[in-house]
Coordinates of C-alpha atoms and ligand atoms in Angstrom, one line a residue:
X1 CA -13.1 8.5 3.4
X2 CA -13.7 10.6 6.0
X3 CA -17.5 11.8 6.3
X4 CA -18.3 11.9 3.0
X5 CA -18.0 8.4 1.8
X6 CA -21.5 7.1 2.6
X7 CA -22.4 9.9 0.8
X8 CA -20.4 9.0 -2.6
X9 CA -20.9 5.2 -2.2
X10 CA -25.2 6.5 -2.0
X11 CA -24.3 9.6 -5.2
X12 CA -22.1 8.2 -7.2
X13 CA -22.6 4.1 -6.8
X14 CA -25.5 3.4 -5.7
X15 CA -27.2 4.1 -8.5
X16 CA -30.3 2.4 -10.4
X17 CA -28.6 3.0 -14.3
X18 CA -25.8 0.9 -12.7
X19 CA -26.6 -0.8 -9.4
X20 CA -29.7 -2.3 -10.5
X21 CA -31.6 -4.8 -9.9
X22 CA -31.7 -8.6 -11.7
X23 CA -33.1 -11.5 -10.4
X24 CA -30.0 -13.7 -9.9
X25 CA -29.2 -10.8 -7.4
X26 CA -31.4 -11.6 -3.2
X27 CA -29.6 -8.7 -1.8
X28 CA -26.8 -5.6 -3.4
X29 CA -25.4 -2.9 -1.7
X30 CA -26.0 -1.3 2.2
X31 CA -25.3 -4.5 3.8
X32 CA -22.3 -6.2 5.2
X33 CA -22.6 -9.0 1.7
X34 CA -24.6 -8.5 -1.3
X35 CA -26.5 -12.3 -1.6
X36 CA -26.4 -14.1 -5.2
X37 CA -28.7 -16.6 -6.3
X38 CA -27.3 -18.9 -9.4
X39 CA -29.3 -20.2 -11.5
X40 CA -30.2 -24.5 -10.5
X41 CA -27.2 -26.8 -11.6
X42 CA -25.0 -24.0 -12.3
X43 CA -21.4 -23.2 -11.3
X44 CA -20.0 -20.1 -10.1
X45 CA -17.6 -18.3 -12.5
X46 CA -15.2 -15.3 -10.2
X47 CA -12.3 -13.1 -11.2
X48 CA -10.4 -10.3 -10.1
X49 CA -8.1 -7.4 -12.0
X50 CA -7.1 -4.4 -10.4
X51 CA -6.3 -1.6 -12.7
X52 CA -3.9 1.1 -11.0
X53 CA -3.2 4.2 -12.9
X54 CA 0.5 4.2 -14.0
X55 CA 0.2 0.8 -14.6
X56 CA -2.6 0.0 -16.9
X57 CA -3.8 3.1 -17.7
X58 CA -2.2 6.5 -18.4
X59 CA -2.8 9.6 -15.1
X60 CA -4.9 11.9 -17.3
X61 CA -7.1 9.3 -19.2
X62 CA -10.5 10.3 -19.7
X63 CA -12.9 9.0 -16.5
X64 CA -15.7 7.6 -18.5
X65 CA -13.3 5.3 -21.3
X66 CA -11.7 4.0 -17.4
X67 CA -15.2 2.9 -16.2
X68 CA -16.0 0.8 -19.6
X69 CA -12.4 -0.4 -19.7
X70 CA -12.3 -1.2 -16.0
X71 CA -15.5 -3.6 -16.3
X72 CA -14.4 -4.6 -19.6
X73 CA -11.4 -5.9 -19.1
X74 CA -12.9 -8.2 -16.2
X75 CA -16.1 -9.1 -17.9
X76 CA -13.3 -10.9 -20.4
X77 CA -12.2 -13.3 -17.9
X78 CA -15.9 -14.1 -17.7
X79 CA -15.8 -14.6 -21.5
X80 CA -13.1 -16.3 -21.7
X81 CA -14.7 -19.5 -19.1
X82 CA -18.0 -19.5 -21.7
X83 CA -19.6 -18.0 -18.3
X84 CA -22.8 -15.6 -17.9
X85 CA -21.9 -12.0 -15.9
X86 CA -24.4 -12.0 -13.3
X87 CA -23.1 -9.0 -11.2
X88 CA -19.3 -7.2 -10.1
X89 CA -17.9 -5.1 -6.8
X90 CA -15.6 -2.6 -7.3
X91 CA -13.0 -0.9 -4.3
X92 CA -11.7 2.3 -4.9
X93 CA -8.2 3.7 -3.5
X94 CA -9.3 7.6 -5.0
X95 CA -6.8 10.1 -4.8
X96 CA -9.8 12.6 -4.1
X97 CA -13.5 12.7 -4.1
X98 CA -14.0 14.7 -7.7
X99 CA -17.6 14.7 -8.3
X100 CA -17.4 15.4 -12.2
X101 CA -14.8 12.9 -11.9
X102 CA -16.8 10.3 -10.4
X103 CA -19.8 11.1 -12.4
X104 CA -18.4 10.2 -15.6
X105 CA -16.4 7.1 -13.7
X106 CA -19.4 5.6 -12.9
X107 CA -20.9 6.5 -16.6
X108 CA -18.9 4.8 -18.5
X109 CA -19.2 1.3 -16.0
X110 CA -23.2 1.7 -16.2
X111 CA -22.8 2.1 -19.9
X112 CA -20.6 -1.6 -19.8
X113 CA -22.9 -2.8 -16.8
X114 CA -25.9 -1.7 -18.3
X115 CA -24.7 -3.9 -21.8
X116 CA -24.1 -6.7 -19.8
X117 CA -27.0 -7.4 -17.4
X118 CA -24.0 -7.5 -15.1
X119 CA -25.1 -3.9 -12.3
X120 CA -23.4 -3.5 -9.5
X121 CA -23.8 -5.5 -6.1
X122 CA -21.6 -3.8 -3.4
X123 CA -17.6 -2.5 -3.0
X124 CA -15.5 -1.3 -1.1
X125 CA -13.9 2.8 -1.1
X126 CA -11.1 3.9 0.8
X127 CA -9.4 7.9 0.5
X128 CA -5.3 6.9 -1.5
X129 CA -4.1 10.5 0.2
X130 CA -3.4 9.2 3.5
X131 CA -3.7 10.8 7.3
X132 CA -0.8 9.0 8.0
X133 CA 1.7 9.1 5.4
X134 CA 3.2 12.1 3.5
X135 CA 1.6 11.7 -0.2
X136 CA -1.7 10.5 -2.2
X137 CA -1.0 7.0 -3.8
X138 CA -2.3 5.7 -7.0
X139 CA -6.1 5.7 -8.1
X140 CA -6.5 1.8 -8.1
X141 CA -9.7 -0.2 -9.1
X142 CA -10.7 -3.2 -7.9
X143 CA -13.3 -5.5 -9.8
X144 CA -14.3 -9.0 -9.2
X145 CA -16.8 -10.5 -11.4
X146 CA -19.1 -13.0 -10.8
X147 CA -20.9 -15.0 -13.7
X148 CA -22.2 -18.8 -14.2
X149 CA -21.6 -21.6 -16.0
X150 CA -23.7 -24.5 -15.9
X151 CA -21.5 -27.7 -14.2
X152 CA -19.1 -29.0 -16.3
X153 CA -19.4 -26.7 -19.6
X154 CA -16.7 -23.7 -18.5
X155 CA -13.7 -23.7 -21.1
X156 CA -11.0 -24.2 -19.7
X157 CA -6.9 -24.0 -20.3
X158 CA -6.6 -27.6 -19.8
X159 CA -8.5 -29.3 -22.9
X160 CA -6.2 -28.8 -25.7
X161 CA -5.1 -31.3 -28.4
X162 CA -2.8 -32.7 -30.8
X163 CA -4.8 -31.6 -34.1
X164 CA -7.2 -29.0 -32.7
X165 CA -7.3 -26.1 -34.8
X166 CA -6.0 -22.5 -32.9
X167 CA -8.2 -19.8 -33.5
X168 CA -8.5 -16.2 -32.3
X169 CA -12.3 -13.3 -32.5
X170 CA -11.5 -10.2 -33.8
X171 CA -7.6 -8.3 -34.3
X172 CA -4.7 -8.3 -33.0
X173 CA -2.4 -5.9 -31.4
X174 CA -4.5 -2.8 -32.4
X175 CA -5.3 -2.1 -28.8
X176 CA -1.7 -2.3 -28.4
X177 CA -0.8 0.0 -31.0
X178 CA -3.9 2.5 -29.9
X179 CA -1.3 2.5 -26.4
X180 CA 1.4 3.9 -27.8
X181 CA -0.8 6.7 -30.1
X182 CA -2.0 7.6 -26.9
X183 CA 1.3 7.6 -24.5
X184 CA 3.5 8.6 -27.3
X185 CA 2.2 10.2 -30.0
X186 CA 2.8 7.3 -32.4
X187 CA 2.5 7.4 -36.2
X188 CA 1.5 11.5 -36.3
X189 CA 0.4 11.7 -39.6
X190 CA -2.2 7.7 -39.8
X191 CA -5.6 9.5 -40.8
X192 CA -7.9 10.1 -37.6
X193 CA -10.3 8.1 -38.3
X194 CA -7.9 4.7 -38.2
X195 CA -6.3 6.7 -34.9
X196 CA -9.0 7.2 -33.8
X197 CA -10.0 3.0 -34.2
X198 CA -6.3 1.7 -33.0
X199 CA -7.0 4.0 -29.3
X200 CA -10.6 3.1 -29.0
X201 CA -9.2 -0.8 -29.3
X202 CA -7.2 -0.1 -26.1
X203 CA -10.1 1.9 -24.5
X204 CA -13.4 -0.4 -24.7
X205 CA -12.0 -3.9 -25.9
X206 CA -14.8 -5.9 -27.1
X207 CA -15.0 -8.9 -24.3
X208 CA -16.6 -11.5 -26.1
X209 CA -18.6 -13.1 -23.8
X210 CA -21.3 -14.2 -26.3
X211 CA -18.3 -15.7 -28.0
X212 CA -17.2 -17.5 -25.1
X213 CA -21.0 -18.5 -24.3
X214 CA -21.4 -19.7 -28.0
X215 CA -18.1 -22.0 -27.5
X216 CA -19.6 -23.9 -25.5
X217 CA -19.7 -28.1 -25.6
X218 CA -17.4 -27.2 -28.8
X219 CA -13.8 -25.4 -28.0
X220 CA -11.6 -27.7 -26.2
X221 CA -9.4 -25.0 -24.3
X222 CA -10.0 -21.3 -24.3
X223 CA -8.9 -18.3 -22.6
X224 CA -8.6 -14.1 -23.2
X225 CA -6.0 -12.4 -24.5
X226 CA -4.4 -10.4 -21.9
X227 CA -0.9 -10.4 -22.1
X228 CA 0.2 -11.2 -25.8
X229 CA -0.7 -14.0 -27.9
X230 CA 3.0 -15.2 -27.7
X231 CA 2.6 -15.6 -24.0
X232 CA -1.1 -15.7 -23.6
X233 CA -1.1 -18.7 -26.2
X234 CA 2.1 -20.8 -23.9
X235 CA -0.4 -20.6 -20.8
X236 CA -2.7 -22.7 -22.8
X237 CA 0.2 -25.3 -24.2
X238 CA 1.5 -26.1 -20.7
X239 CA -1.8 -25.9 -18.8
X240 CA -2.5 -28.9 -21.5
X241 CA 0.5 -29.9 -21.8
X242 CA 0.6 -30.0 -25.4
X243 CA 3.2 -28.1 -28.2
X244 CA 1.6 -25.2 -30.9
X245 CA 2.9 -24.3 -34.4
X246 CA 1.6 -21.0 -35.8
X247 CA 1.2 -19.6 -38.9
X248 CA 1.9 -15.4 -38.8
X249 CA 0.3 -15.0 -41.9
X250 CA -2.6 -16.1 -40.8
X251 CA -3.0 -13.7 -37.5
X252 CA -5.7 -11.4 -38.1
X253 CA -4.5 -7.8 -38.6
X254 CA -6.5 -4.4 -38.8
X255 CA -6.9 -2.3 -41.4
X256 CA -5.4 0.8 -39.0
X257 CA -2.4 -1.5 -37.9
X258 CA -1.5 -2.2 -41.3
X259 CA -1.4 1.3 -41.9
X260 CA 0.2 2.2 -39.1
X261 CA 2.9 -0.2 -38.9
X262 CA 5.4 -1.3 -40.9
X263 CA 4.8 -6.0 -41.6
X264 CA 7.9 -6.4 -38.3
X265 CA 6.7 -4.5 -35.8
X266 CA 3.5 -5.4 -36.2
X267 CA 4.0 -8.9 -35.3
X268 CA 5.5 -7.6 -32.5
X269 CA 2.3 -5.7 -31.0
X270 CA 0.1 -8.5 -32.4
X271 CA 2.0 -11.1 -31.1
X272 CA 3.6 -9.5 -27.7
X273 CA 2.0 -5.9 -27.6
X274 CA -0.6 -7.6 -25.0
X275 CA -4.5 -5.2 -23.8
X276 CA -6.5 -7.3 -27.1
X277 CA -8.4 -8.8 -24.7
X278 CA -9.7 -11.6 -27.9
X279 CA -9.8 -15.0 -27.6
X280 CA -7.8 -17.4 -28.0
X281 CA -9.4 -21.0 -28.7
X282 CA -8.7 -24.7 -29.7
X283 CA -11.2 -26.7 -31.3
X284 CA -11.6 -30.2 -32.5
X285 CA -11.0 -30.2 -36.1
X286 CA -15.3 -31.8 -36.7
X287 CA -15.9 -28.8 -34.8
X288 CA -14.4 -25.6 -36.8
X289 CA -17.1 -25.5 -39.3
X290 CA -20.4 -24.8 -36.4
X291 CA -17.7 -22.7 -34.7
X292 CA -17.5 -20.5 -37.2
X293 CA -21.0 -21.0 -37.9
X294 CA -21.9 -19.6 -34.7
X295 CA -19.6 -17.1 -34.5
X296 CA -20.7 -15.6 -37.9
X297 CA -23.9 -15.7 -36.4
X298 CA -22.6 -13.3 -33.5
X299 CA -21.0 -11.2 -35.9
X300 CA -18.1 -12.0 -34.3
X301 CA -14.7 -12.3 -36.3
X302 CA -12.9 -15.9 -35.8
X303 CA -9.8 -16.8 -37.4
X304 CA -7.9 -19.8 -37.3
X305 CA -3.9 -18.9 -36.9
X306 CA -2.6 -22.7 -36.0
X307 CA -2.6 -26.0 -34.8
X308 CA -1.8 -27.9 -31.7
X309 CA 0.9 -30.0 -32.1
X310 CA 2.3 -33.0 -29.6
X311 CA 5.6 -32.0 -27.4
X312 CA 5.5 -28.4 -25.3
X313 CA 7.2 -26.1 -28.0
X314 CA 5.3 -22.8 -29.6
X315 CA 6.8 -22.7 -33.0
X316 CA 6.4 -19.0 -35.1
X317 CA 6.3 -20.6 -38.8
X318 CA 5.5 -17.9 -42.5
X319 CA 5.7 -19.8 -45.8
X320 CA 6.5 -23.2 -44.6
X321 CA 9.9 -21.9 -42.7
X322 CA 10.0 -21.6 -38.6
X323 CA 11.5 -18.3 -37.5
X324 CA 12.7 -17.6 -34.7
X325 CA 11.1 -14.5 -33.0
X326 CA 12.5 -13.3 -29.5
X327 CA 8.9 -12.3 -28.0
X328 CA 7.6 -11.8 -25.1
X329 CA 4.2 -11.2 -23.2
X330 CA 3.5 -8.6 -20.7
X331 CA 4.8 -9.4 -17.5
X332 CA 4.7 -7.0 -14.5
X333 CA 7.7 -8.4 -12.4
X334 CA 10.2 -8.6 -15.3
X335 CA 13.2 -6.3 -15.7
X336 CA 13.5 -3.9 -18.8
X337 CA 16.0 -5.9 -20.6
X338 CA 16.4 -8.9 -19.1
X339 CA 15.8 -12.1 -21.5
X340 CA 12.3 -14.3 -21.4
Ligands
ADP1 P1 -18.2 -3.0 5.5 O1 -17.6 -1.7 6.5 O2 -19.4 -3.7 5.8 O3 -17.4 -3.4 4.9 P2 -18.9 -0.5 3.8 O4 -19.0 0.6 4.5 O5 -17.0 -0.8 3.0 O6 -19.1 -1.6 3.9 O7 -19.8 -0.8 2.7 C1 -21.4 -0.5 2.8 C2 -21.8 -0.7 1.8 O8 -20.9 -0.1 0.6 C3 -22.2 -2.2 1.1 O9 -22.5 -2.9 1.0 C4 -20.8 -2.1 0.3 O10 -20.5 -3.2 -0.5 C5 -20.8 -1.5 -0.5 N1 -20.0 -0.5 -0.9 C6 -19.1 0.1 -0.7 N2 -18.0 0.6 -1.6 C7 -18.6 0.8 -2.8 C8 -18.7 0.7 -3.6 N3 -17.6 1.6 -4.4 N4 -19.1 0.3 -4.8 C9 -20.3 -0.3 -4.2 N5 -20.6 -0.3 -3.4 C10 -19.7 -0.4 -2.1
MG2 MG1 -19.6 -4.9 7.2

């Protein structure tokens, strides 16, 4: 990013609100690497998520909202492992160096970083208006989060057992409905507070970090819901070598979603919409009440939606009958119209 690359890093990224000191980071922005010092007896949990303009967010989206969302979707992966956030790095490919945009974007990042005690410790910056090609690329944001979890206690996808309850936190489908409002102006007659709550679910997902940590030692398997329950629960089933039966009437749906969307379409959003960033986990029946107590103490809604079964199929049930649902979560390399 030509001459002012380092100026941008200093002015916008290496600021105390965003790149603050924490005990587990012994060296932060400014050298070739950051140096981390996880707590004794902990494993490092590391994950990367990339957000590309036009794929993961709308081109004209508010930079503060984008800053928040960029870090929140990454923290969600730590939550899904039961890990405590330590710090993150950020690589950006920027079409320009708009100071007002960068100020708002980093303010959104800093809000979430501060809330989760997870500072920025390094990154990279390139211009996506390249000197060697004619047109500018899209804005591209790539975060790597680092967390820690006591060795052997991370929540994996592979531990679900026959008879375990399947649970989800929060409500499903709100973010997908919020994106429909933002992108298509859907449901124009919906009262403003409900519209706003759906849009907010897309902009600022919850990232259930505290809930994930509370599930250590209790949940048998867990993951976060980024592509929609229909697709994501399938990953737990495959990794664990089990099947599942889900009661669609037990799915937690918000008042806003029910007000906006007709019943049949609700299911498509709640199961296939994606972007929920809630946790889906399995738990042995004898641990279910402790899980419910712990999550209630955190103010996190939790709902049992089904049970792990023998076999390998994912069945959707309503009123004692199996439903034939054709659902598929978001998949980047599926072509439109192709069947699952
Ligand atoms: P190098 O050339 O060794 O890859 P850079 O010159 O790209 O390092 O970056 C210098 C320092 O600034 C490094 O510590 C790097 O981690 C940090 N940095 C670069 N871009 C960002 C960014 N977007 N946010 C935070 N830190 C950054
Ligand atoms: Mg270097």
